[in-house]
mmCIF file of N, CA and C in Angstrom:
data_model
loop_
_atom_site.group_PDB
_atom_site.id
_atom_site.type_symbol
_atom_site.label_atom_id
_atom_site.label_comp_id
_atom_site.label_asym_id
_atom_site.label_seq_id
_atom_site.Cartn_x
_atom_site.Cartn_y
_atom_site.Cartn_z
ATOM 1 N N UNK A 269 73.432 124.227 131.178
ATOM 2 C CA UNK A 269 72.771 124.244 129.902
ATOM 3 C C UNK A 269 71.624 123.241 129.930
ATOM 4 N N UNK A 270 70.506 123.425 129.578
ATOM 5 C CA UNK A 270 69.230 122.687 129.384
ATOM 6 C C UNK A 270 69.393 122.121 128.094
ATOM 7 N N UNK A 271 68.432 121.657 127.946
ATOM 8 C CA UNK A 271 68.508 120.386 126.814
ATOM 9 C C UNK A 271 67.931 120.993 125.525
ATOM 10 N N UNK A 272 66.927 122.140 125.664
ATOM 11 C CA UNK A 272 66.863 123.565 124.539
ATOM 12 C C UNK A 272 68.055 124.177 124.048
ATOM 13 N N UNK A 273 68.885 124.101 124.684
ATOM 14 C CA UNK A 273 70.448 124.971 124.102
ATOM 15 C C UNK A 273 70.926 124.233 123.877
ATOM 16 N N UNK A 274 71.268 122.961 123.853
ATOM 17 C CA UNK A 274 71.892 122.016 123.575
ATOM 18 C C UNK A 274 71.240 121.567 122.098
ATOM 19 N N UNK A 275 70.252 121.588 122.274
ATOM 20 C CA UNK A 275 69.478 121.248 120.740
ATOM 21 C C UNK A 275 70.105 122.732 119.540
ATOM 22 N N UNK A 276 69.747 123.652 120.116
ATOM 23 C CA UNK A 276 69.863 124.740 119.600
ATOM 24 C C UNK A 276 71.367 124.374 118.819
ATOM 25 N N UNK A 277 72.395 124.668 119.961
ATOM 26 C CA UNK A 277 73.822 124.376 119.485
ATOM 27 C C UNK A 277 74.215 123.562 118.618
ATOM 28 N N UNK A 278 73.857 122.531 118.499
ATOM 29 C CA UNK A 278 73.629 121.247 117.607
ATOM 30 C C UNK A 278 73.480 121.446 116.514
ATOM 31 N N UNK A 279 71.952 122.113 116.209
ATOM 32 C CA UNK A 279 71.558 122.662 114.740
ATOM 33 C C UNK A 279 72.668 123.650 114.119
ATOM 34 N N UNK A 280 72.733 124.949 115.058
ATOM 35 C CA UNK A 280 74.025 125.543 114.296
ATOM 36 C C UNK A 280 75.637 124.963 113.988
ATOM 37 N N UNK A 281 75.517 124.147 114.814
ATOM 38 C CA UNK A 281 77.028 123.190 114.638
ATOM 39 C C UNK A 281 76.450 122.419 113.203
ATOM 40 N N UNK A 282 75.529 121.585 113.336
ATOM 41 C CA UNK A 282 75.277 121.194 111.959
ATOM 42 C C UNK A 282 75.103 122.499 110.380
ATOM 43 N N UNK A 283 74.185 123.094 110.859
ATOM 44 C CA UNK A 283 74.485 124.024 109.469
ATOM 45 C C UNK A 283 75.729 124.816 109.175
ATOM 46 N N UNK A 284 76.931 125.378 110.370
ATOM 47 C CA UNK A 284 77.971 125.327 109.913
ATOM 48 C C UNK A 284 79.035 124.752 108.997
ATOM 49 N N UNK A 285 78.674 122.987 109.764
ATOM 50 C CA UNK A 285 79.449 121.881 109.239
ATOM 51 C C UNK A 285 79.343 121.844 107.776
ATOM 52 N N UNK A 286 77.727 121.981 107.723
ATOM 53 C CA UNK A 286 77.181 121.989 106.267
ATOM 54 C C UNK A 286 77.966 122.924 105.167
ATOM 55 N N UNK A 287 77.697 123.914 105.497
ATOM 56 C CA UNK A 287 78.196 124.704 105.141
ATOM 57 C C UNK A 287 79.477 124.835 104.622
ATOM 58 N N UNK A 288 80.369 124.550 105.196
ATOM 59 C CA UNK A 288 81.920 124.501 105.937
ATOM 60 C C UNK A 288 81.844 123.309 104.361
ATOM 61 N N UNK A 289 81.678 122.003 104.549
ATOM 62 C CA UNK A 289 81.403 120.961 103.737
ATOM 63 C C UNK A 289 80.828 121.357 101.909
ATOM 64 N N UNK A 290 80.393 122.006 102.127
ATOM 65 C CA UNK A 290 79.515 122.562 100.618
ATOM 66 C C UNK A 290 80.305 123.384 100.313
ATOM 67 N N UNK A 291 80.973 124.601 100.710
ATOM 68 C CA UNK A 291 82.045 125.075 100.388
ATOM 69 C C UNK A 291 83.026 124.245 99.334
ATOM 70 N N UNK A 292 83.864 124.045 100.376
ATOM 71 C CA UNK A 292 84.991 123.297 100.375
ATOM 72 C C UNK A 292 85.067 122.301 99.504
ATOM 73 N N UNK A 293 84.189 121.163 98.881
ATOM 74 C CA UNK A 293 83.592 119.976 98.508
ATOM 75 C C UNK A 293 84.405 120.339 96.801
ATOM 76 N N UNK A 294 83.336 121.554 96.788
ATOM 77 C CA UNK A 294 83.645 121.937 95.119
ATOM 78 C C UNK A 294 84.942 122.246 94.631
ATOM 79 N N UNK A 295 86.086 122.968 95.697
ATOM 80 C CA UNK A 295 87.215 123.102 95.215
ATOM 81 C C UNK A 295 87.662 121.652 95.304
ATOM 82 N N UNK A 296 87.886 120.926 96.152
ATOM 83 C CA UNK A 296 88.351 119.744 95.636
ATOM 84 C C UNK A 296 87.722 119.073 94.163
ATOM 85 N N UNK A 297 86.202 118.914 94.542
ATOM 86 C CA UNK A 297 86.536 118.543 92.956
ATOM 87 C C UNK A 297 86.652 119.692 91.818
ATOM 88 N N UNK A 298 86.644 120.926 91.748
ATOM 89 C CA UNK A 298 87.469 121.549 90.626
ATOM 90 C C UNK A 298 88.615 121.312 90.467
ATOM 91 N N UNK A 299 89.473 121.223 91.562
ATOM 92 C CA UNK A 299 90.900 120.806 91.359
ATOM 93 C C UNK A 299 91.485 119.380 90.980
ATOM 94 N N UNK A 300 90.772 118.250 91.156
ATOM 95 C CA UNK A 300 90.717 116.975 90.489
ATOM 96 C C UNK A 300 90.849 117.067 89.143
ATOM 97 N N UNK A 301 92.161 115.927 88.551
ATOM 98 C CA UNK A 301 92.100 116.069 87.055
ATOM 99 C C UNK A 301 90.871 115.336 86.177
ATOM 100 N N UNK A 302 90.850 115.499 85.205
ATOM 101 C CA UNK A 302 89.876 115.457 84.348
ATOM 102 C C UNK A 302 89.999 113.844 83.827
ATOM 103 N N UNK A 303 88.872 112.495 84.001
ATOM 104 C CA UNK A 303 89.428 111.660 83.488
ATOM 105 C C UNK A 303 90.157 111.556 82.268
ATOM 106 N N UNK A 304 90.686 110.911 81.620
ATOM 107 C CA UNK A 304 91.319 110.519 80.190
ATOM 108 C C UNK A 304 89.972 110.264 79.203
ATOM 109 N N UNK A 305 90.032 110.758 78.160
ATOM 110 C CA UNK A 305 89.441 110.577 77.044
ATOM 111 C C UNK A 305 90.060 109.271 75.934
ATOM 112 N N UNK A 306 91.579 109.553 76.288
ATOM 113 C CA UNK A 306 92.618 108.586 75.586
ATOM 114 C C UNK A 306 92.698 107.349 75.901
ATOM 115 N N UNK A 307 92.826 106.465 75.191
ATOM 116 C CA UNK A 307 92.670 104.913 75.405
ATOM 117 C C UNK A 307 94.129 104.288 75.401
ATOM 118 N N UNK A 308 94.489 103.581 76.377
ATOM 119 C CA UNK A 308 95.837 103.223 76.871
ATOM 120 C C UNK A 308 96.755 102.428 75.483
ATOM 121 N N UNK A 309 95.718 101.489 74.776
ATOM 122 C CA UNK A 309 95.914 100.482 74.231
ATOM 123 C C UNK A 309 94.575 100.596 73.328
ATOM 124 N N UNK A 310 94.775 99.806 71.894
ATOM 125 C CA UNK A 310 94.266 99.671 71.132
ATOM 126 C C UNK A 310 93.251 98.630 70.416
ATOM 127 N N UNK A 311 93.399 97.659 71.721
ATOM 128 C CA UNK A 311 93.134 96.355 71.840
ATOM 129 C C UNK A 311 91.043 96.352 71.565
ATOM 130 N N UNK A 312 90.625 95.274 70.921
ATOM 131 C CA UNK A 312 89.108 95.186 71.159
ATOM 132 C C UNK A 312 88.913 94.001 70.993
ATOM 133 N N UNK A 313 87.687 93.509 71.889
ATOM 134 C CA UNK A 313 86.808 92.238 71.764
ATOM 135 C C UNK A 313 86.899 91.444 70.684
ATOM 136 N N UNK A 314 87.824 90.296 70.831
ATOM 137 C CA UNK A 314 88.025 89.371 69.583
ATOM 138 C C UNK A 314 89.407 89.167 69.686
ATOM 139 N N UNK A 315 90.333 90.446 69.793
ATOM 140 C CA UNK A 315 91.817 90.311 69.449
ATOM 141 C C UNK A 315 91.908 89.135 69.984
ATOM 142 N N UNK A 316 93.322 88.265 69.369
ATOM 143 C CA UNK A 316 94.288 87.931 70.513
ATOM 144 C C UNK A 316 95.793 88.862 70.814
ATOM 145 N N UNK A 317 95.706 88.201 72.161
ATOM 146 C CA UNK A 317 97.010 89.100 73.091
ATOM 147 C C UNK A 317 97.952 87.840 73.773
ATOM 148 N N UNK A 318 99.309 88.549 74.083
ATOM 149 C CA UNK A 318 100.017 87.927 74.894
ATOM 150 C C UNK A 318 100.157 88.442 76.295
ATOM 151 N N UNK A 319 99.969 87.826 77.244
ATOM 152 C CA UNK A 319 99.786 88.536 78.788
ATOM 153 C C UNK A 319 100.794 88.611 79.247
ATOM 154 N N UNK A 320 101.773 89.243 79.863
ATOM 155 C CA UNK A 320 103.000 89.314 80.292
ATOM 156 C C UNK A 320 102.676 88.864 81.921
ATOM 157 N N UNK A 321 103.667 87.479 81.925
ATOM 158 C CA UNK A 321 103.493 86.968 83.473
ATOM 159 C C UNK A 321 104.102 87.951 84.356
ATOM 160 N N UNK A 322 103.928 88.181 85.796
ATOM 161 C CA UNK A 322 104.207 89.190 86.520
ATOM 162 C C UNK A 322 105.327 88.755 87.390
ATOM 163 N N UNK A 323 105.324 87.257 87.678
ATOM 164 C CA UNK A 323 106.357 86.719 87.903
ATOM 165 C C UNK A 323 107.321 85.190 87.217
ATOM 166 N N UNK A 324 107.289 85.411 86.058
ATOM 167 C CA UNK A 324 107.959 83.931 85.393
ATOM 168 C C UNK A 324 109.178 83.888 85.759
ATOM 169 N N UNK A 325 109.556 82.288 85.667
ATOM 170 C CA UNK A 325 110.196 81.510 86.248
ATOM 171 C C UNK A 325 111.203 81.636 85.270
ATOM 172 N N UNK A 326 112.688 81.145 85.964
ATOM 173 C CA UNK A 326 114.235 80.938 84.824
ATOM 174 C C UNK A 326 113.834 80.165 83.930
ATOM 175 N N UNK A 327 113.846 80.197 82.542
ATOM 176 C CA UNK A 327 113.772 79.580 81.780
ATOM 177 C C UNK A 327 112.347 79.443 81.139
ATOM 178 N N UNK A 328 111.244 80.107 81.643
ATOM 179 C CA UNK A 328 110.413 80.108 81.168
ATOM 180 C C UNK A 328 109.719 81.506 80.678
ATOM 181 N N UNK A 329 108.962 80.977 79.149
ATOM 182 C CA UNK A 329 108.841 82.620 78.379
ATOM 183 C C UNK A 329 108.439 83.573 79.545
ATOM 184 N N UNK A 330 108.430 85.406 79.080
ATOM 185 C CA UNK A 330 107.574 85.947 79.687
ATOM 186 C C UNK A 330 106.481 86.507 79.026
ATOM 187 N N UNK A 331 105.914 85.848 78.366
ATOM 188 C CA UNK A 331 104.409 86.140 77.805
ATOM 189 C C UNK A 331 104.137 85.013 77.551
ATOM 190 N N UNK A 332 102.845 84.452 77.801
ATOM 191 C CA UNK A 332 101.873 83.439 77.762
ATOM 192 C C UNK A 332 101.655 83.311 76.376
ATOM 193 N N UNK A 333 100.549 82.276 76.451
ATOM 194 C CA UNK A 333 100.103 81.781 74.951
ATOM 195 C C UNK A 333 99.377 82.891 74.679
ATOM 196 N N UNK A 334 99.177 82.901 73.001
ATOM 197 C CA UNK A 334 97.808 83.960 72.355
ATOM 198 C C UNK A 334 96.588 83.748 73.124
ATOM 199 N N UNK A 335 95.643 84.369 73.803
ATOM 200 C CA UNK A 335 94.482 84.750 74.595
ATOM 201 C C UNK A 335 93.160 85.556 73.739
ATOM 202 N N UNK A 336 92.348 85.400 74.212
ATOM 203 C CA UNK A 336 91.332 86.066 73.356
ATOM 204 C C UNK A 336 90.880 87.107 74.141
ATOM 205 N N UNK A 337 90.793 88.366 73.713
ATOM 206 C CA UNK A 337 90.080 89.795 74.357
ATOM 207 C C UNK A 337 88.763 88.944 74.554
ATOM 208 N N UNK A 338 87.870 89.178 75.911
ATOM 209 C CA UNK A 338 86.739 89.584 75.775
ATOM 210 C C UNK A 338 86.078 90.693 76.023
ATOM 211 N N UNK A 339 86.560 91.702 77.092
ATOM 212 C CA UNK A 339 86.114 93.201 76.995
ATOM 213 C C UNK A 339 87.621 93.987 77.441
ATOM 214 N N UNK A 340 87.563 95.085 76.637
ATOM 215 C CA UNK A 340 88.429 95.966 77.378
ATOM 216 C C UNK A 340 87.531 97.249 77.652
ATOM 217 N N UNK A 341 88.435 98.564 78.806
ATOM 218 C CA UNK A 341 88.349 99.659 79.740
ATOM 219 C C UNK A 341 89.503 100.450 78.521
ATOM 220 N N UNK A 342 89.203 101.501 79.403
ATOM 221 C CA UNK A 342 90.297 102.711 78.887
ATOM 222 C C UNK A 342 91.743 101.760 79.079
ATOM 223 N N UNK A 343 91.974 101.274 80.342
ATOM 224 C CA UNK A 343 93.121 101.101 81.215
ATOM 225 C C UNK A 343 93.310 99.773 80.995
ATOM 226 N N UNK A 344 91.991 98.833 80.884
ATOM 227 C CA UNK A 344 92.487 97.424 81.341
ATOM 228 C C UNK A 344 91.776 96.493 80.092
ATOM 229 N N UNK A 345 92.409 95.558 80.308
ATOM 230 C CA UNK A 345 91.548 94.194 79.109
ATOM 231 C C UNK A 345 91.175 92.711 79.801
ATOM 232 N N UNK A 346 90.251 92.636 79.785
ATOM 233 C CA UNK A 346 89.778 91.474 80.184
ATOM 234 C C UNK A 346 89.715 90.276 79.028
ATOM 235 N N UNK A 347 90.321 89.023 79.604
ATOM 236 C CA UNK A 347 90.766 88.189 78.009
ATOM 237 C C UNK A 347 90.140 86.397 79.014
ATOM 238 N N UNK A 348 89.950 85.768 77.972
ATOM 239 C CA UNK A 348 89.293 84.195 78.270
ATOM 240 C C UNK A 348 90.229 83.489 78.813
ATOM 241 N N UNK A 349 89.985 83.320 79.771
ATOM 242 C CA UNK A 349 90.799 82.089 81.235
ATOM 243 C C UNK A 349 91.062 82.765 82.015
ATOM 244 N N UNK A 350 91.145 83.962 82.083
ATOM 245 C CA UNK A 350 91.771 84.974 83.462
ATOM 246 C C UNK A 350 90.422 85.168 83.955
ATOM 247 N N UNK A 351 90.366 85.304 85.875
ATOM 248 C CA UNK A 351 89.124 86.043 86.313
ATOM 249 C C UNK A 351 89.048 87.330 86.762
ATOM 250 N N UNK A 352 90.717 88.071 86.481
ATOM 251 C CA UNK A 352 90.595 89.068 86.827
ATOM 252 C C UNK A 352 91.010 90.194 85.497
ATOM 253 N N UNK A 353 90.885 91.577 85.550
ATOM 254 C CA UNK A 353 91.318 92.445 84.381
ATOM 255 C C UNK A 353 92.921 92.620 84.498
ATOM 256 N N UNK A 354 93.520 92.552 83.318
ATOM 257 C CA UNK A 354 94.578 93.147 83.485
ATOM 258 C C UNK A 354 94.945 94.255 82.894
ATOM 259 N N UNK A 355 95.946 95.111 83.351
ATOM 260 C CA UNK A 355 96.364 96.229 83.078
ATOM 261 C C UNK A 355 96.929 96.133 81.480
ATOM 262 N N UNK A 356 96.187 97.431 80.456
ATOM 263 C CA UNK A 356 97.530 97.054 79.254
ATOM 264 C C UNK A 356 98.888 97.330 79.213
ATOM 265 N N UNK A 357 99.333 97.847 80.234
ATOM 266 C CA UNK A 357 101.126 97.828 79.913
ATOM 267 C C UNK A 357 101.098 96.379 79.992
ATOM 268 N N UNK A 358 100.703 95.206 80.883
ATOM 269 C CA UNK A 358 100.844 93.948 80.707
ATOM 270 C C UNK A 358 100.686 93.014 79.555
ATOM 271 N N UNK A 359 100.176 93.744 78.372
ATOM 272 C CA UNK A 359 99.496 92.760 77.315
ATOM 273 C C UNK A 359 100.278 93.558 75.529
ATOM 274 N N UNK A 360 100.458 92.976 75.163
ATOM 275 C CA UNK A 360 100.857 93.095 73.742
ATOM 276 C C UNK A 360 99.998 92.177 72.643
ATOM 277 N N UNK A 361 99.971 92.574 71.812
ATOM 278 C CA UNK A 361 99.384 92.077 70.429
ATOM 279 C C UNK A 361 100.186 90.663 70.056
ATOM 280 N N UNK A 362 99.202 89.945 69.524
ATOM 281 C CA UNK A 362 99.582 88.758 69.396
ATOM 282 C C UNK A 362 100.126 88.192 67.922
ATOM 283 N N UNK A 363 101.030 87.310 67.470
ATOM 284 C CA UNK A 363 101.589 87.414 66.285
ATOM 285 C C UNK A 363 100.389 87.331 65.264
ATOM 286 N N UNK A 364 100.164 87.411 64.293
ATOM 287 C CA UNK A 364 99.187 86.366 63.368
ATOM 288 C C UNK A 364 98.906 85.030 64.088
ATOM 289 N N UNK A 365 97.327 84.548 64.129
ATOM 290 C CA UNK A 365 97.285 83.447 64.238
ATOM 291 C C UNK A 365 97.069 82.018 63.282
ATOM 292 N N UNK A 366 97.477 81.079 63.163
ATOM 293 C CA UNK A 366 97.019 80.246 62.024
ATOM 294 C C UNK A 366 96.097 80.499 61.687
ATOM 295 N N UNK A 367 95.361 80.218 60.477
ATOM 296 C CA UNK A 367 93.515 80.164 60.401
ATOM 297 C C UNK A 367 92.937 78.692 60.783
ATOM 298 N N UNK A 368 93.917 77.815 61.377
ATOM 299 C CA UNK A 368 93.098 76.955 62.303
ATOM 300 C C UNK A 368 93.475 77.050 63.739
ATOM 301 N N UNK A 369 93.698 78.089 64.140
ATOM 302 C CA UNK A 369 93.885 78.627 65.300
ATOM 303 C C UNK A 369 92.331 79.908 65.542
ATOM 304 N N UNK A 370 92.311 80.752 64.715
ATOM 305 C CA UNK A 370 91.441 81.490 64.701
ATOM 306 C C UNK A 370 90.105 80.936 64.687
ATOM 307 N N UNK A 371 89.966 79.698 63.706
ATOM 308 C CA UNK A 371 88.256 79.057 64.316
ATOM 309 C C UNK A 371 87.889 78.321 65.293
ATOM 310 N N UNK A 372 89.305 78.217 66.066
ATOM 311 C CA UNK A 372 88.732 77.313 67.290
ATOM 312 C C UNK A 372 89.434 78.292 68.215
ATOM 313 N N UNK A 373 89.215 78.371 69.850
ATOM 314 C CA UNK A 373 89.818 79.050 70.708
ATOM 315 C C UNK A 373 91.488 78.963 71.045
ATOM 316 N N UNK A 374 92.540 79.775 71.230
ATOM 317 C CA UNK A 374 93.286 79.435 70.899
ATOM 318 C C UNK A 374 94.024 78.876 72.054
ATOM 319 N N UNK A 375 93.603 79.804 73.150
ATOM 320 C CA UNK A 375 93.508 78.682 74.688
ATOM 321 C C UNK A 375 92.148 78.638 75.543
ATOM 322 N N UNK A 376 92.602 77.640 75.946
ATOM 323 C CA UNK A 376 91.195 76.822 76.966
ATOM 324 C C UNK A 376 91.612 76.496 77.767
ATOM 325 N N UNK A 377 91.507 77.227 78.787
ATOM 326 C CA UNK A 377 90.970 77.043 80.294
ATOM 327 C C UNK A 377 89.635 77.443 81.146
#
């Protein structure tokens, strides 16, 4: 084989592939479910929440102090002192807070 048929072969191996690929592509994503429209949790920017520790210790609560939302996702809430999001099955609503709890932050870290 010369280096003309070899080119040749190539191209049709590629527009097959292509092909083969463009096909195929769309049934997977037709068959992918549809994201959620529904929101996990009810939570918004401002609340406070209690974070459920993932591993607490004997004798110590398993939800943290009241926290302040700063953004939530469909799925997750991001709250002041954490650097990462957490999931809302982890987080519950927080009791009433004093109203001198509410004008100042209620934790600081």
């Amino acid at each position: 084989m010369d280096l003309t048929q070899l080119q040749e072969l190539q191209q049709n191996y590629v527009k097959q592939l292509f092909s083969f690929v463009s096909k195929y592509s769309q049934q997977v994503i037709d068959s992918l479910p549809l994201p959620t429209e529904k929101l996990m949790h009810n939570f918004l920017p401002g609340d406070y929440v209690l974070v459920r520790s993932l591993k607490p210790n004997t004798g110590e609560p398993r939800y943290g102090p009241p926290t302040q939302v700063l953004l939530v996702t469909h799925t997750a809430v991001k709250v002041k002192g954490q650097p990462q999001w957490i999931y809302a099955s982890r987080i519950k609503a927080s009791p009433p807070l004093p109203t001198s709890m509410t004008s100042q932050a209620a934790v600081t870290t």
